[in-house]
Structures are given as structure tokens and as C-alpha cells.
Coordinates of C-alpha atoms in Angstrom, one line a residue:
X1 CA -1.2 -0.8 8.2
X2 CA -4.8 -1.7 8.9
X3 CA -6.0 2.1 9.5
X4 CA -4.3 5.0 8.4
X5 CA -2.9 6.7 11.4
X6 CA -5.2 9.4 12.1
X7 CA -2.2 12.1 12.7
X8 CA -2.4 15.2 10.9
X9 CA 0.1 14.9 7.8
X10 CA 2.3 17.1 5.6
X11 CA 1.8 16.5 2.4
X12 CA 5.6 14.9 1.4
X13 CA 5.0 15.0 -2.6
X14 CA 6.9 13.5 -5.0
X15 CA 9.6 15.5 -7.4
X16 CA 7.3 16.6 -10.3
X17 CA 4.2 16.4 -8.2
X18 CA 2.7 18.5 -5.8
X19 CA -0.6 17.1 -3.8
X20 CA 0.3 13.4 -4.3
X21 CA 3.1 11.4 -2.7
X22 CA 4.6 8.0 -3.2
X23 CA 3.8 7.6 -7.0
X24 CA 5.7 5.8 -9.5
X25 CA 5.5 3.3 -12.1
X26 CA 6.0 -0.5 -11.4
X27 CA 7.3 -1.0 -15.1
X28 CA 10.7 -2.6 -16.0
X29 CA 10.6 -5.3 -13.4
X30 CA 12.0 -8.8 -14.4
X31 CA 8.8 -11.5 -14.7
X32 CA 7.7 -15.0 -16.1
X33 CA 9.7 -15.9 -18.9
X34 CA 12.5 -13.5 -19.1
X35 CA 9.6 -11.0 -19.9
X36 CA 9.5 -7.5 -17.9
X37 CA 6.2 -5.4 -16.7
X38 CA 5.2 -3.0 -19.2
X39 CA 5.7 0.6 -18.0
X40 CA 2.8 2.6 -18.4
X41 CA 0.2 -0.2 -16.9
X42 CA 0.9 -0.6 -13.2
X43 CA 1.3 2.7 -11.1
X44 CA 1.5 2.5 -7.3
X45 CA 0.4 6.2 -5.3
X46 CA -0.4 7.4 -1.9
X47 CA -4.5 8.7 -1.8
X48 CA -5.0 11.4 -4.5
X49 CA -7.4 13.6 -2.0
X50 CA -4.9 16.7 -2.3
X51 CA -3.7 16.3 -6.1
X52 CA -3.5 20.1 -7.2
X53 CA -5.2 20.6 -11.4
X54 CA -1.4 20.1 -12.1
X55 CA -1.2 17.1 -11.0
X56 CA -4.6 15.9 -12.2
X57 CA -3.7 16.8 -15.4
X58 CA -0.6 14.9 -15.1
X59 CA -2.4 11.8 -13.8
X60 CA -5.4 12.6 -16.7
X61 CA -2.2 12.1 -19.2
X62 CA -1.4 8.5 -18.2
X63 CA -4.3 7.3 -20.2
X64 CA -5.3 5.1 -16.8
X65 CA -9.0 3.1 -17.4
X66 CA -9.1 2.1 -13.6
X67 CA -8.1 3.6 -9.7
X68 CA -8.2 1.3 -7.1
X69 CA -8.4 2.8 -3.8
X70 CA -8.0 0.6 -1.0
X71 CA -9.2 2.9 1.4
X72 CA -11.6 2.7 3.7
X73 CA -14.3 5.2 4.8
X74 CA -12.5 6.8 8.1
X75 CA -9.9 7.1 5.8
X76 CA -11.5 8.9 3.3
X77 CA -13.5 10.9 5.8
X78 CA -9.7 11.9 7.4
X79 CA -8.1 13.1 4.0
X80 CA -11.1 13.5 1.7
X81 CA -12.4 11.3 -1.4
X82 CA -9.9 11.1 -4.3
X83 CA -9.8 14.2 -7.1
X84 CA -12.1 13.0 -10.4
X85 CA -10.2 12.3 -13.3
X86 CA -12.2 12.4 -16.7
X87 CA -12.9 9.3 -18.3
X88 CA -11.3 7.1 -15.4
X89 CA -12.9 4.0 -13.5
X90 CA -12.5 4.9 -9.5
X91 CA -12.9 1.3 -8.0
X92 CA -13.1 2.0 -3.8
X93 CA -12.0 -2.3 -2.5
X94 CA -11.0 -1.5 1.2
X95 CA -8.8 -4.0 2.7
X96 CA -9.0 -2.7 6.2
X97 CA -12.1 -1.9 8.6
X98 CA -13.0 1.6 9.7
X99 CA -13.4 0.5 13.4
X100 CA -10.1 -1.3 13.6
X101 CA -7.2 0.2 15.4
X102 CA -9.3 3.3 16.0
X103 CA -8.8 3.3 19.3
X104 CA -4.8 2.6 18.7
X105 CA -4.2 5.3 16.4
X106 CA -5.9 8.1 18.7
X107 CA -3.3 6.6 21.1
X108 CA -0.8 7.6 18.2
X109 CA -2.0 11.0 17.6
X110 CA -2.8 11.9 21.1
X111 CA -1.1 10.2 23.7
X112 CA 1.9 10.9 25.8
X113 CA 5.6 9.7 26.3
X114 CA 4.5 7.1 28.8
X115 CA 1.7 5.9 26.7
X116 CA 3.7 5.6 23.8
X117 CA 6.6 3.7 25.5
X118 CA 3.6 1.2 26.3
X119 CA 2.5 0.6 23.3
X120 CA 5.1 0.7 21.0
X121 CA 8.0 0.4 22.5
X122 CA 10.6 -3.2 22.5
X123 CA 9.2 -4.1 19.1
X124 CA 5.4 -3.6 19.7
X125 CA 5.1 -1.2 17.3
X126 CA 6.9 -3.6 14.1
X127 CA 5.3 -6.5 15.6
X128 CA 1.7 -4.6 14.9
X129 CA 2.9 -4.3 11.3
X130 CA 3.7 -7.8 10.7
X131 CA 0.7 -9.0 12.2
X132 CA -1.2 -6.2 10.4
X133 CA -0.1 -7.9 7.0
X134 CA -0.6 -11.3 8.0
X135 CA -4.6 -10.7 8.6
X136 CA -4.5 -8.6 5.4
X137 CA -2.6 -11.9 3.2
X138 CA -5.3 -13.8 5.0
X139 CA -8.7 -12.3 5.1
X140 CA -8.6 -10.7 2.3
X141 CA -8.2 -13.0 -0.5
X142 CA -12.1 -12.0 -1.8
X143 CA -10.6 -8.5 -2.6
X144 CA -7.3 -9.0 -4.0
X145 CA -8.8 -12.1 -6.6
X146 CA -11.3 -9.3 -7.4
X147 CA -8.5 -7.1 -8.5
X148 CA -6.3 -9.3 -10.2
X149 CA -9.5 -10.5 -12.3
X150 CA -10.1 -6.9 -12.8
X151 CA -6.3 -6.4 -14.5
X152 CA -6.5 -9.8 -16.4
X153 CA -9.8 -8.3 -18.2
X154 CA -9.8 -4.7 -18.7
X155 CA -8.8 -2.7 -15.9
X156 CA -5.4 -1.5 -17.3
X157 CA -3.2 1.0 -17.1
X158 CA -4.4 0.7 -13.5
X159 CA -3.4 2.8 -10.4
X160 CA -3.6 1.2 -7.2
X161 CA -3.3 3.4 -4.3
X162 CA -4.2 3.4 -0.3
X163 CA -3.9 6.1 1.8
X164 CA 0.1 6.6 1.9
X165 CA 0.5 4.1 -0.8
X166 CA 2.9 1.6 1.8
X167 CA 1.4 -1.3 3.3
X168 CA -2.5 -2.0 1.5
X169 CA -1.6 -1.0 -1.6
X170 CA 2.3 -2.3 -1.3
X171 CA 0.7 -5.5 -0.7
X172 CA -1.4 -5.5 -3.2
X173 CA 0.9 -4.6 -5.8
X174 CA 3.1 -7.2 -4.5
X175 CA 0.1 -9.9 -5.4
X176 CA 0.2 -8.4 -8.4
X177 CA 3.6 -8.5 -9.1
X178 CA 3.9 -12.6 -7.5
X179 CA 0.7 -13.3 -10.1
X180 CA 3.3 -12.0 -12.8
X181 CA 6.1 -14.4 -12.0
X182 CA 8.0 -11.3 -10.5
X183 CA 11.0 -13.0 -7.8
X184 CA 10.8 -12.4 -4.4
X185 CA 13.6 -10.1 -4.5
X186 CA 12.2 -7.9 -7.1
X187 CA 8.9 -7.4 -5.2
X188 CA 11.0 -6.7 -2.3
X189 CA 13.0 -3.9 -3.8
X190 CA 9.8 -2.2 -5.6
X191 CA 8.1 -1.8 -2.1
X192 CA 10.8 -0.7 -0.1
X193 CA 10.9 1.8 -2.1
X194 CA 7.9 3.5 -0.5
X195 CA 10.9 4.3 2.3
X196 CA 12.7 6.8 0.6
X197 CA 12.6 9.9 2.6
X198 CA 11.0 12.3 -0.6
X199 CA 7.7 9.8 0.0
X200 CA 7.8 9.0 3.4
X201 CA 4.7 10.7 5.6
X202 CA 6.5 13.4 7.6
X203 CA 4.8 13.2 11.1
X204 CA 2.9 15.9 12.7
X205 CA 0.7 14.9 16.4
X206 CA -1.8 16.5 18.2
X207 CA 0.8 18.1 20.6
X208 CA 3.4 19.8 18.1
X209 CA 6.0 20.9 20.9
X210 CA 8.9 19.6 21.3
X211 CA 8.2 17.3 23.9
X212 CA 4.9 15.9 21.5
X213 CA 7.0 15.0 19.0
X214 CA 10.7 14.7 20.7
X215 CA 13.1 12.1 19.2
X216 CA 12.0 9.4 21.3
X217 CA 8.7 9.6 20.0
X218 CA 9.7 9.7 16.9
X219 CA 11.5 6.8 17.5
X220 CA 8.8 5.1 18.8
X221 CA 6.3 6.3 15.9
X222 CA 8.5 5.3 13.1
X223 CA 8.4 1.6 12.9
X224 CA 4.3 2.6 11.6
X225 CA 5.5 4.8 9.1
X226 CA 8.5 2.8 7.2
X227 CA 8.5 0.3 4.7
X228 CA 10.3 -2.8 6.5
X229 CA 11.6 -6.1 4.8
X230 CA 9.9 -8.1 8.1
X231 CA 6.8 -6.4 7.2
X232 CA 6.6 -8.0 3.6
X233 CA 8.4 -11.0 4.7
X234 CA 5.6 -11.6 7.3
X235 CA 2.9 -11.5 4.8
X236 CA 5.0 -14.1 2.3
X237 CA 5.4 -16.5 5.5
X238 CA 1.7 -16.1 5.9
X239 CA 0.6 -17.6 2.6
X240 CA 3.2 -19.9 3.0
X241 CA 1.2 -21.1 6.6
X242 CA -2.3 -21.0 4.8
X243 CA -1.4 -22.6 0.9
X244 CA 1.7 -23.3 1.6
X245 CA 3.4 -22.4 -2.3
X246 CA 2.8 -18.7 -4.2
X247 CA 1.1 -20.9 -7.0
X248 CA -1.4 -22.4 -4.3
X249 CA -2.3 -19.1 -2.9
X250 CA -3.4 -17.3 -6.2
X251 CA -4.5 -20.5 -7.6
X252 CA -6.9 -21.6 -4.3
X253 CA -6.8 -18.5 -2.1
X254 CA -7.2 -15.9 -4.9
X255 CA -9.5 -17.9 -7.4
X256 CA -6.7 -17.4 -9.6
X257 CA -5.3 -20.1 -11.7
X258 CA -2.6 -20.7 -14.8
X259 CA -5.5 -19.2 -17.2
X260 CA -5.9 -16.0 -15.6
X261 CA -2.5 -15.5 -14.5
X262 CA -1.4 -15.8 -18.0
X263 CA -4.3 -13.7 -19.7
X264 CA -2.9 -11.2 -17.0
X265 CA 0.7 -11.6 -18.4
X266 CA -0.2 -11.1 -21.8
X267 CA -2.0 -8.4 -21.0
X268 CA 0.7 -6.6 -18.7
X269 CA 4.4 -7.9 -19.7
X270 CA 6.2 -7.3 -22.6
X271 CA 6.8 -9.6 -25.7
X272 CA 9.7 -11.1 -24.3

């Protein structure tokens, strides 16, 4: 989504940690060349604001050189900058503006049944989503052919990581994975897993009775907060618009060509 929703937010962790939710490894997935991604060099998060010592010393033990935070500043200014962790690169690439949707998501946080129903309501609120990672795929090619260069040089293990760890950085590890000759399919599986109800966000509004956050506006809410095949699928059909093959959009939009993608493959799949 292009601005985290500025909604307060219980932390929803996941098992093993307590301040951070949404993390896992991206390793094991099938790639070029009957190779797999190395576990231990592509970790995927939601924002590491509230990770407790534990769970910096947990994160401290993954032996990462780099954090990309695709954050922007309103969001770090809602849930605080990330926790420092000894020795480790923080790398702040936002791929959203601070101004955008800021007037939508105080709608979210703050406004009433009738306001929500006019929003969100008959598919607004999924159509927002895919168009919100159709501008992403689009605009911000600069950004995500500065991080692949990034992992093709030195930049791993790596954590990428946005605010809940869904749509910026679940599109950004799905370049990632596409510049790895990862299929469609497995790309799709890896992000939906951001739906799972341990790392889901679980909602909180300004007005916490039960008519603020009644079961028709959590209905209407949700659609912002899952992990949706249409919402992936929008953002392949838009490079498909703009380059019109995977190869064309890493190669032209993404400065990324058959060199770099395979010093990135030798540097982040297995032997084969």
C-alpha cells in the first residue's frame, strides 16, 4: 500500500518473536536452473521499530550486512525508526511518498460507517491496492535497480522490510525473486504468505467501540490489510503494459541485465 495506514496497531509478532511481525526467510524457493535460494540471505520482515533486546539479539545472530527499509518518513515518524543492530548496513529506499494517501488513511482511522461505505465499499478499497502496486511496478524502477545492484555486489544476507512487511517490501522481494528466475507461482505463494493470521496487522481505529470497529467495518477495512493474488497479479500485468516480458523490465526498466542478474544468482542460489 502506498502509506501505511495511520491506525494504531497491535503488535501481531511472529512465534519466536516478540516486537517484530511478518518475518521469515525466503530460502528454499525453486530458481534459474533447477537451483534454489539460499536460506540465510533473503529475509522478508514487517518495520523493526518495536523489536524487544530478544529479538535484536535474534536478528544480530543472522549475520545480515544490509536492512532495507522501504519506509518512508510519516512512517517512521508513526512507529518510530528501526532498532540498531551492531555491525549492520540500515539502507532507508522509500518507495512511497509521505503526502500520499494522507488524507485517505485519516479517513481510515477516523471516519465513520457512512464514510467508510464511500470509500471502500463495492471494490474500492482492492481496487486502491491494485492501482497502488501498479504506480509502485512503474515509478519506481530507480529504487528497486538500486537494490538489486545492491544484492548482486555485497549487500547480502539482506533483510528487506516496510512497515508491515506486505505490499512495498512483498513487491520488492518479488523483483528479487523474478531477477532469480523464481516462477510466477512460487513468488505468488511466498507473498501470500504475509496473509496468515499470526502476521496479519490486527486492527485497532480511533473509535475502539463497537460500532468503530463493527464487522462491517472490518469488512470494509480488510481488503487494505490482506495479502491478495489481484494485488500481485496487478503489478505483473503492469510490467507486462510498460516492457512487456519480465526479462525486458529488469533488463530496461531496472538497469538490470543477464550480467547482473547472474552475478546476483551466484551470489544468492545454491550450487545447483
Amino acid at each position: 500500500m502506498t502509506q501505511t495506514p495511520q491506525v494504531p496497531q497491535v503488535q501481531q509478532a511472529e512465534p519466536g518473536l516478540s516486537g517484530v511481525r511478518n518475518f521469515r526467510d525466503v530460502g528454499g524457493l525453486p530458481a534459474a536452473d533447477g537451483r534454489r535460494v539460499k536460506h540465510g540471505v533473503l529475509y522478508r520482515s514487517g518495520h523493526l521499530a518495536k523489536a524487544t533486546d530478544e529479538d535484536a539479539a535474534f536478528l544480530g545472530s543472522l549475520g545480515l550486512h544490509t536492512i532495507f527499509d522501504f519506509r518512508n518518513k510519516a512512517d517512521v515518524a508513526l512507529d518510530g525508526p528501526d532498532v540498531a543492530l551492531d555491525g549492520v548496513r540500515h539502507v532507508s529506499i522509500p518507495l512511497t511518498d509521505p503526502a500520499d494517501g494522507a488524507e485517505f488513511w485519516k479517513m481510515v482511522r477516523d471516519g465513520d460507517l457512512e464514510q467508510l461505505r464511500a470509500m471502500l465499499g463495492d471494490g474500492r478499497a482492492a481496487n486502491r491496492m491494485s492501482a497502488t502496486y501498479r504506480v509502485i511496478v512503474k515509478t519506481r524502477t530507480a529504487e528497486q535497480g538500486r537494490v538489486l545492484h545492491a544484492l548482486a555486489e555485497d549487500s547480502v544476507p539482506a533483510l528487506m522490510h516496510c512497515a508491515a512487511g506486505k505490499d512495498r517490501a512483498g513487491l520488492s522481494v518479488a523483483v528479487t525473486l523474478l531477477a532469480l528466475g523464481v516462477d510466477r507461482e512460487a513468488i505468488e505463494a511466498d507473498y501470500l504468505e504475509s496473509g496468515a493470521p499470526h502476521r496479519r496487522y490486527r486492527l485497532r481505529r480511533s473509535d475502539e467501540s463497537p460500532v468503530g470497529m463493527s464487522p462491517e467495518v472490518t469488512e470494509l477495512l480488510a481488503p487494505l490489510f490482506d495479502a491478495r493474488r489481484e494485488y500481485l497479479a496487478a503489478a505483473f500485468t503492469a510490467i507486462e503494459e510498460q516492457w512487456g516480458t519480465a526479462d525486458a523490465y529488469l533488463s530496461d526498466g531496472l538497469s538490470f541485465g543477464p550480467v547482473e542478474r547472474e552475478r546476483l544468482r551466484d551470489r544468492m542460489l545454491d550450487g545447483g
